[in-house]
Every structure is written in C-alpha cells, then in structure tokens.
Coordinates of C-alpha atoms and ligand atoms in Angstrom, one line a residue:
M1 CA 0.1 0.0 0.0
Y2 CA 1.4 3.5 -1.0
K3 CA 1.0 6.4 1.5
S4 CA 1.0 9.9 1.4
Y5 CA 3.5 11.8 3.7
K6 CA 2.7 15.2 5.5
V7 CA 5.2 17.9 4.3
A8 CA 3.3 21.0 6.0
D9 CA -0.2 22.0 6.7
N10 CA -2.6 20.5 4.2
F11 CA 0.5 19.7 1.9
Y12 CA 1.7 16.2 1.3
W13 CA 4.1 14.3 -0.6
V14 CA 2.6 11.9 -3.2
G15 CA 5.2 10.9 -5.6
A16 CA 7.0 8.0 -6.4
I17 CA 10.4 6.4 -5.4
D18 CA 12.8 4.9 -8.2
W19 CA 14.9 2.8 -6.2
N20 CA 16.8 0.6 -8.6
L21 CA 17.4 3.5 -11.6
R22 CA 21.0 3.4 -12.7
D23 CA 20.9 5.4 -15.5
F24 CA 18.9 8.8 -16.3
H25 CA 19.9 9.3 -20.2
G26 CA 23.5 9.0 -19.7
Y27 CA 23.7 10.3 -16.3
T28 CA 24.9 7.5 -13.9
T29 CA 22.2 7.4 -10.5
E30 CA 24.1 4.8 -8.4
K31 CA 21.5 5.7 -5.5
G32 CA 18.4 5.7 -7.7
S33 CA 15.7 8.7 -8.0
S34 CA 12.2 10.0 -6.9
Y35 CA 10.0 11.9 -8.7
N36 CA 8.1 14.4 -6.2
A37 CA 4.5 15.2 -6.6
F38 CA 2.9 17.2 -4.2
L39 CA -0.8 17.8 -3.1
M40 CA -2.5 20.5 -1.7
M41 CA -5.8 20.2 0.6
D42 CA -7.4 23.3 -0.2
E43 CA -11.0 24.3 -1.5
K44 CA -9.4 23.6 -4.6
I45 CA -7.4 20.4 -4.3
T46 CA -4.7 20.7 -6.3
L47 CA -1.7 18.3 -7.4
F48 CA 1.9 19.9 -8.1
D49 CA 3.6 17.6 -10.8
T50 CA 3.2 13.9 -11.5
V51 CA 5.7 11.3 -11.8
K52 CA 7.0 9.0 -14.9
P53 CA 4.5 7.0 -16.7
H54 CA 4.8 3.6 -15.0
F55 CA 4.8 5.2 -11.5
A56 CA 1.4 6.7 -12.2
D57 CA -0.4 4.0 -10.2
E58 CA 1.8 4.6 -7.2
M59 CA 1.1 8.3 -7.2
L60 CA -2.7 7.5 -7.5
E61 CA -2.5 5.3 -4.8
R62 CA -0.6 7.6 -2.4
I63 CA -3.0 10.3 -3.5
S64 CA -6.0 7.8 -2.5
D65 CA -4.6 7.9 0.7
L66 CA -5.9 11.4 1.6
V67 CA -8.7 12.0 -1.0
E68 CA -10.4 10.3 -4.3
P69 CA -8.3 11.4 -7.0
K70 CA -11.3 12.7 -8.9
K71 CA -11.9 15.1 -6.0
I72 CA -8.9 16.8 -7.6
D73 CA -9.4 20.1 -9.1
Y74 CA -6.2 21.7 -10.5
I75 CA -3.0 19.7 -11.8
I76 CA -0.2 22.2 -12.0
V77 CA 2.3 21.2 -14.2
N78 CA 5.8 23.0 -13.7
H79 CA 7.5 20.8 -16.2
V80 CA 6.7 18.9 -19.0
E81 CA 9.5 16.5 -19.2
M82 CA 8.6 13.1 -19.1
D83 CA 9.8 12.1 -15.6
H84 CA 7.2 14.6 -13.9
S85 CA 4.6 14.7 -16.6
G86 CA 4.8 11.3 -18.5
A87 CA 1.8 10.3 -16.0
L88 CA -0.2 13.5 -17.1
A89 CA -2.4 11.2 -19.8
K90 CA -3.6 8.5 -17.5
V91 CA -3.9 10.8 -14.3
V92 CA -5.7 13.7 -16.5
D93 CA -8.3 11.1 -17.7
I94 CA -9.0 10.1 -14.2
I95 CA -9.2 13.3 -12.6
K96 CA -10.9 15.5 -15.3
P97 CA -9.5 18.5 -13.7
E98 CA -10.7 22.0 -13.6
K99 CA -7.5 23.6 -14.7
L100 CA -4.4 22.3 -16.0
I101 CA -2.3 25.1 -14.7
C102 CA 1.0 25.7 -16.8
S103 CA 3.2 28.2 -18.7
A104 CA 2.7 29.2 -22.5
K105 CA 5.5 27.1 -23.2
G106 CA 4.1 24.3 -21.0
K107 CA 1.0 24.3 -22.9
E108 CA 2.9 24.2 -26.3
A109 CA 5.1 20.8 -24.8
M110 CA 1.9 19.5 -23.8
L111 CA 0.3 19.8 -26.8
A112 CA 3.2 18.3 -28.9
H113 CA 3.7 15.6 -26.3
F114 CA 0.1 14.3 -25.9
K115 CA -1.9 15.9 -28.7
R116 CA -4.8 16.8 -26.3
T117 CA -6.4 19.7 -27.6
D118 CA -9.2 19.2 -25.1
W119 CA -7.3 19.6 -21.6
P120 CA -8.1 22.6 -19.9
Y121 CA -5.2 24.2 -20.2
H122 CA -4.7 27.6 -18.0
V123 CA -1.8 29.6 -19.0
V124 CA 0.3 31.5 -16.1
K125 CA 2.8 34.3 -16.3
T126 CA 5.7 35.0 -13.8
G127 CA 4.1 37.3 -10.8
E128 CA 0.3 35.7 -11.5
S129 CA -1.0 34.1 -8.8
I130 CA -4.2 31.9 -8.2
S131 CA -6.3 31.1 -5.3
L132 CA -7.0 27.8 -4.1
G133 CA -9.0 29.0 -1.3
K134 CA -6.8 29.7 1.8
H135 CA -3.6 29.6 -0.3
N136 CA -2.5 31.5 -2.9
V137 CA 0.1 30.3 -5.3
T138 CA 2.3 32.5 -7.0
F139 CA 4.1 31.3 -10.3
I140 CA 7.7 31.9 -11.7
E141 CA 8.6 30.8 -15.0
T142 CA 12.1 29.7 -15.1
P143 CA 12.6 28.9 -18.7
M144 CA 15.3 26.4 -19.8
L145 CA 15.6 25.4 -16.0
H146 CA 15.7 23.0 -17.2
W147 CA 13.2 23.1 -20.7
P148 CA 12.0 26.3 -22.0
D149 CA 8.3 25.4 -20.1
S150 CA 10.0 25.2 -16.6
M151 CA 8.4 27.3 -13.6
F152 CA 8.1 27.5 -9.9
S153 CA 5.2 27.5 -7.8
Y154 CA 5.3 29.6 -4.7
I155 CA 2.5 29.1 -2.2
N156 CA 2.6 32.1 -0.3
E157 CA 1.2 31.5 3.0
Q158 CA 3.2 28.4 4.0
R159 CA 6.3 30.2 2.1
I160 CA 6.8 27.0 -0.1
L161 CA 8.8 27.1 -3.0
V162 CA 8.0 24.1 -5.5
S163 CA 11.0 24.1 -7.6
S164 CA 10.7 21.8 -10.4
D165 CA 13.9 20.2 -11.2
A166 CA 16.3 23.1 -9.4
F167 CA 17.8 22.3 -6.1
G168 CA 17.1 18.6 -6.7
Q169 CA 19.1 15.4 -6.2
H170 CA 18.8 11.9 -7.8
W171 CA 18.5 9.9 -4.6
A172 CA 16.0 7.6 -3.6
T173 CA 15.2 7.8 0.0
S174 CA 13.2 6.7 2.6
E175 CA 13.5 10.0 4.1
R176 CA 11.9 13.0 2.5
F177 CA 13.8 16.2 4.2
D178 CA 17.2 17.5 4.1
D179 CA 17.9 17.6 7.5
E180 CA 17.1 13.4 7.9
V181 CA 19.8 12.5 5.5
D182 CA 23.5 12.9 5.4
F183 CA 24.7 16.2 4.8
G184 CA 28.0 15.5 2.8
E185 CA 26.3 13.3 0.7
L186 CA 23.2 15.5 0.1
M187 CA 25.4 18.1 -0.7
F188 CA 27.5 15.8 -3.3
Q189 CA 24.5 14.4 -4.8
S190 CA 23.1 18.2 -5.4
G191 CA 26.4 18.9 -7.0
K192 CA 26.4 16.0 -9.0
Y193 CA 22.7 17.0 -10.4
L194 CA 23.7 20.6 -11.2
A195 CA 27.1 19.4 -12.7
N196 CA 25.1 16.8 -14.9
I197 CA 21.8 18.4 -15.6
L198 CA 21.8 22.3 -15.2
M199 CA 25.3 23.2 -15.8
P200 CA 24.6 24.5 -19.7
Y201 CA 22.4 27.2 -17.7
S202 CA 24.3 28.4 -15.4
N203 CA 23.8 32.1 -16.2
L204 CA 20.3 31.4 -16.0
I205 CA 20.8 30.2 -12.8
Q206 CA 22.6 33.4 -11.5
K207 CA 19.8 35.6 -13.3
L208 CA 17.1 33.3 -11.3
L209 CA 18.8 33.7 -8.2
K210 CA 19.0 37.3 -8.6
D211 CA 15.2 37.5 -9.6
V212 CA 14.1 35.7 -6.3
T213 CA 16.1 37.8 -4.1
A214 CA 14.5 40.7 -6.2
L215 CA 10.9 39.3 -5.8
G216 CA 11.8 39.2 -1.8
I217 CA 10.2 36.0 -1.4
K218 CA 11.0 34.3 1.9
I219 CA 11.5 30.5 1.7
D220 CA 10.6 28.2 4.3
L221 CA 10.7 24.9 2.2
I222 CA 12.2 24.2 -1.1
A223 CA 10.1 21.2 -2.6
P224 CA 12.3 19.9 -5.9
D225 CA 10.7 17.5 -8.3
H226 CA 13.6 15.2 -7.3
G227 CA 15.2 13.7 -4.1
L228 CA 15.0 15.5 -0.6
M229 CA 12.9 18.8 0.5
W230 CA 15.2 21.5 1.8
R231 CA 14.0 22.7 5.1
K232 CA 17.0 23.1 7.5
N233 CA 19.8 23.9 5.0
I234 CA 18.3 26.3 2.5
P235 CA 20.9 29.0 2.4
A236 CA 23.5 26.4 2.3
I237 CA 21.6 25.1 -1.0
I238 CA 21.1 28.8 -2.3
K239 CA 24.9 29.4 -1.6
A240 CA 26.2 26.4 -3.3
Y241 CA 24.1 27.1 -6.2
D242 CA 25.1 30.6 -6.9
E243 CA 29.0 29.0 -6.4
W244 CA 28.6 26.2 -8.9
S245 CA 26.7 28.7 -11.5
R246 CA 29.0 31.3 -11.5
P247 CA 31.4 28.8 -11.4
T248 CA 33.4 29.3 -8.2
L249 CA 36.3 27.1 -9.3
R250 CA 39.1 25.7 -7.0
N251 CA 42.7 25.0 -7.3
K252 CA 41.8 21.4 -8.7
A253 CA 42.2 19.5 -12.0
V254 CA 40.6 16.6 -13.2
V255 CA 42.7 14.3 -15.3
V256 CA 40.6 12.0 -17.1
F257 CA 41.8 9.6 -19.4
D258 CA 41.6 5.9 -21.3
T259 CA 44.4 3.9 -22.4
M260 CA 45.3 1.2 -24.8
W261 CA 48.3 -0.1 -23.8
K262 CA 49.2 2.0 -20.7
S263 CA 51.4 4.3 -22.8
T264 CA 48.4 7.2 -22.2
E265 CA 48.1 6.1 -18.5
L266 CA 51.9 6.7 -17.8
M267 CA 51.7 10.3 -19.7
A268 CA 48.6 11.2 -17.3
Q269 CA 49.9 10.2 -14.3
Q270 CA 53.1 12.3 -15.0
V271 CA 50.8 15.4 -15.6
A272 CA 49.1 14.4 -12.5
E273 CA 52.4 14.4 -10.6
G274 CA 53.4 17.9 -12.1
L275 CA 50.2 19.2 -11.2
M276 CA 50.4 17.8 -7.6
S277 CA 54.0 18.9 -7.2
K278 CA 52.7 22.5 -7.4
G279 CA 49.8 22.2 -4.7
V280 CA 46.8 21.5 -7.0
I281 CA 44.2 18.9 -6.0
V282 CA 43.9 16.4 -8.8
K283 CA 41.3 13.8 -9.6
F284 CA 42.6 11.2 -11.5
M285 CA 40.0 9.2 -13.3
K286 CA 40.4 6.2 -16.0
L287 CA 36.9 6.1 -18.0
G288 CA 35.7 2.9 -17.9
E289 CA 36.4 2.7 -13.9
N290 CA 34.7 6.1 -13.7
D291 CA 31.7 7.4 -16.1
R292 CA 31.0 10.4 -17.6
S293 CA 28.5 11.7 -14.7
E294 CA 31.2 11.0 -12.1
V295 CA 33.7 13.1 -14.0
M296 CA 31.4 16.0 -14.7
T297 CA 30.8 16.2 -11.0
E298 CA 34.6 16.4 -10.6
V299 CA 34.8 19.2 -13.4
L300 CA 32.3 21.4 -11.7
D301 CA 34.6 22.8 -9.1
S302 CA 37.7 22.3 -11.1
K303 CA 39.7 24.8 -12.9
A304 CA 41.4 22.4 -15.4
V305 CA 40.3 19.5 -17.3
I306 CA 43.4 17.4 -18.9
V307 CA 42.1 14.7 -21.3
G308 CA 44.3 11.6 -22.3
S309 CA 43.8 9.1 -25.1
S310 CA 45.4 6.8 -27.2
T311 CA 44.7 6.4 -30.8
L312 CA 42.6 3.7 -32.3
N313 CA 42.2 3.7 -36.1
N314 CA 42.9 7.0 -36.3
E315 CA 40.5 8.4 -34.0
M316 CA 40.5 9.1 -30.0
L317 CA 39.4 6.0 -27.9
P318 CA 35.4 5.8 -28.0
R319 CA 35.3 6.3 -24.2
V320 CA 37.0 9.6 -24.5
A321 CA 35.0 10.6 -27.5
D322 CA 31.8 9.6 -25.6
M323 CA 33.3 11.6 -22.5
L324 CA 34.1 14.7 -24.9
T325 CA 30.7 14.7 -26.6
Y326 CA 29.2 14.6 -23.0
M327 CA 31.1 17.4 -21.6
K328 CA 30.5 19.4 -24.7
G329 CA 26.6 19.5 -24.0
L330 CA 27.2 20.7 -20.6
K331 CA 29.5 23.5 -21.5
P332 CA 31.9 23.6 -18.5
T333 CA 33.3 27.1 -19.7
G334 CA 35.6 29.1 -17.9
R335 CA 37.8 26.0 -17.5
I336 CA 41.6 25.6 -19.0
G337 CA 43.1 22.2 -20.6
A338 CA 45.1 20.3 -22.5
C339 CA 45.8 16.8 -23.6
V340 CA 48.2 14.0 -24.2
N341 CA 47.7 11.0 -26.9
S342 CA 49.9 8.2 -27.4
Y343 CA 49.8 6.7 -31.1
G344 CA 51.4 4.0 -33.3
W345 CA 51.4 5.7 -36.9
N346 CA 49.0 8.8 -37.1
P347 CA 49.8 11.7 -34.8
A348 CA 46.7 13.6 -35.7
V349 CA 44.6 12.7 -33.1
I350 CA 45.7 15.4 -30.5
K351 CA 44.2 17.9 -33.1
K352 CA 41.1 16.6 -32.8
I353 CA 41.0 15.9 -28.8
N354 CA 42.5 19.9 -28.8
A355 CA 39.2 20.7 -31.2
E356 CA 36.6 19.0 -28.8
L357 CA 38.2 20.5 -25.9
E358 CA 37.8 24.1 -27.5
S359 CA 34.0 23.0 -28.4
C360 CA 33.6 22.3 -24.8
G361 CA 34.4 26.0 -23.8
I362 CA 38.1 25.1 -22.6
K363 CA 40.9 27.2 -22.7
L364 CA 44.2 25.2 -24.3
V365 CA 47.0 26.5 -22.1
D366 CA 49.4 23.9 -24.0
E367 CA 49.4 22.5 -27.6
G368 CA 49.1 18.9 -25.6
I369 CA 51.8 16.2 -26.1
A370 CA 51.7 13.2 -28.4
V371 CA 54.0 10.4 -28.4
K372 CA 54.7 7.3 -30.6
Y373 CA 54.0 4.2 -29.2
V374 CA 55.7 3.8 -25.8
P375 CA 56.7 7.4 -23.8
E376 CA 60.8 7.5 -22.9
Q377 CA 62.0 9.3 -19.9
N378 CA 62.3 12.6 -21.7
D379 CA 58.8 12.3 -22.9
L380 CA 57.5 11.8 -19.3
K381 CA 59.5 15.0 -18.2
K382 CA 57.5 16.9 -20.7
C383 CA 54.3 15.6 -19.0
F384 CA 55.5 16.6 -15.9
D385 CA 56.3 19.7 -16.8
M386 CA 53.1 20.3 -18.9
G387 CA 51.2 19.5 -15.3
V388 CA 53.8 22.6 -13.6
K389 CA 52.7 25.0 -16.5
I390 CA 48.9 23.9 -16.0
A391 CA 49.2 24.5 -12.3
A392 CA 50.9 27.9 -13.0
N393 CA 47.9 29.0 -15.5
I394 CA 45.4 27.2 -12.7
K395 CA 47.1 30.1 -10.1
D396 CA 47.0 33.0 -12.4
Ligands
LIG401 FE1 13.5 16.2 -13.8 FE2 13.7 17.9 -16.4 O1 13.3 16.8 -15.3

C-alpha cells in the first residue's frame, strides 16, 4: 500500500521512488531517484506535478490515501519533461481537472507530447497568482531550467517553493527532508545533479537567484521534483547553487583518460604528478572505471581539465569521444585544459582532442603532447612539466 507523507499543513508528498534506476539518459544514478509530486488539500484540491508514466498507479494510490483522485480540481504542471509529466495522460483522464495550470511553453509542450487539444489548459505568467481557497500560489517562469516550459510554484502563505528540477538530487530515499540524511552526501548529490543537468544553464541560475532575491520572497521549504526537500539547509543550497553556477572554481584539476597499452596512462600520471607538485588538487580518472557523470561532478569545481587518449584506428578511444561529447553539451566554460596522446603511426588525433576541448569552452594552455608508441623518460618529463605549467595557469 502506498501512503502519502505530510510535508506541511494541508500539503503532502504523493510522488514515487525509483529505487533501482541506474541510468538517467547517460547520467549514472547510483542511488536511484525519486519523482516528487505534491498535493495541497484546500478548497481547490491541487496536484503539483506528476511522475514517470509507469509510476502513475503508485502516485494515484498515495493520493487515494488522502482523497479520491477524482476530487482533485487543479493540476499544476511545472515541467513537461516525462519524468514529471509522463503520467499526465492517464492522470488527467481519471481526474478530469477543472484547470491544468502551466506556462505558455508548457501548454505548447503538452500539446506536442500528448496531442490533447481538449485539456483545460490555464496559462500563467511570472508574478501571476491563483487562489486555491486558503492558499495562494504565485508562479515564476524559469525557462531552460531545465526546459523552455519550466516554472516554479510558490505557496505564499506557507512560503513553500515547488522548484521543479532546481535544487534536486537523483537519490532514492525513505527520508523526505534534508535534515534526515547525511549532509555531505546530500550536497554531493546536489552538485552532481547540477553538474550533469543544469550546468549549461549556469547563467540562468545566476539570473534566477537574482530575480528571486529581487522578488523578496521568503522561503521556509524548497520542494524540488527529485530527491530531498530542503527545510533546514536552505541558505546552504542557495549558496552552493550560486557558487556552482558562477562557477567558483578551485585549485583543482581533473585528469581524465582512457588507455590502450598504458602509454597514455603513464603520460597522464606524469601530468598529474606535475600538478600535484605545485599543490593542485588532482582527480585522476580512468574512463571505464569512472563514468562520464562522475567525471562531470569533479569538473564542477575544477579549474583545469586534462584529457588523455590513445589513438585507435586514427581516432581517439571511444570512451574519450563519449566523454567529450557529453562534456561539450554541458559546456564547462571558464576552465583551462590540455591533452596527452599516444599513437602508433598517425599523430593527428591530438588535434581532434584539442578541437573537442575547445568546443567544450575549455581554453587550451598547451598544444598538448603526442608520443609514438611508448613514452621515454624525456617524454614523461615533458608531461610532468606540462602539469607544472597548467598549475601555474590555474593560479593566475
Ligand atoms: Fe526532472 Fe527536466 O526533468
């Protein structure tokens, strides 16, 4: 039997827990995830967001713990991505809501996904409010956080911000609040989430934080659509979002590589040694042992990214190409970088890696080092020196 969980007076969590999810379109979710939906029991009973399609029954049963789902009056759709709206087709047919409240882009996206021109769309804009009876909900459009349709809902009387993807974590837990779990793990998962989902929109996070500050709204609870709700550590997560999205970069470098016969690994190790000799914090990450989302989590606060690859059939190794494609989409601008490469007969791959790094928005501080077959001591010395040179650039 699926139960509801009280979050605040008249406000309940009715979402779903995806305990064994291990991949979220390329993001490794080693601790699963949750899809948070909330129910406000007011004169107008209101559902905030839904869940993935195959969790629709779980959510409906949690709602039934409080009220017959057909009695719901309004559904607020803060975000149309399928992890929060996939259940809508089934849920709207059962509930037949009086209003389906969304942004203009939300209506557009729902029409594109569900082809339902008969749904009772009610489009809202930033600053607009709607009364549920005793509670009023004000909307804040947050386009591209993380789709064009995204918005926040703010429950004025209880100072609850239903924040869609923002401030969330992919972490399946039996606990529902930030102060019930390990704080270090919570911040790690929050940073991982931002690094792998929201990083390309860092400038919009900055704007959003300013806009919310300008609105002067007070927040007693942040209720994201994934993971734990924030009630104790709200200043900490807002400060972290500010730092991660500026970004505030540390004296830290990620050395990420794949290797065929260990030549590239030897080279990458010496770059790492050069960096460490100058006091740089180093994360040394072999692809295959570390996945792309773990790498991006470390890139989040790193000033430098150094990539290593052997040459395979005139190309970089597949896992390196995968990593760079993933990183390019996430746009880790503001970092510096370089690369190392070992090859057999075609030295051109280094140019391809450099081009990919530049496409990521990473500024090259060295032309890179390519070595035929196996590095000699003097080659390894060059790699060490490159690490020292990158360290000097990190501290500039
Ligand atoms: Fe959790 Fe953009 O969906």
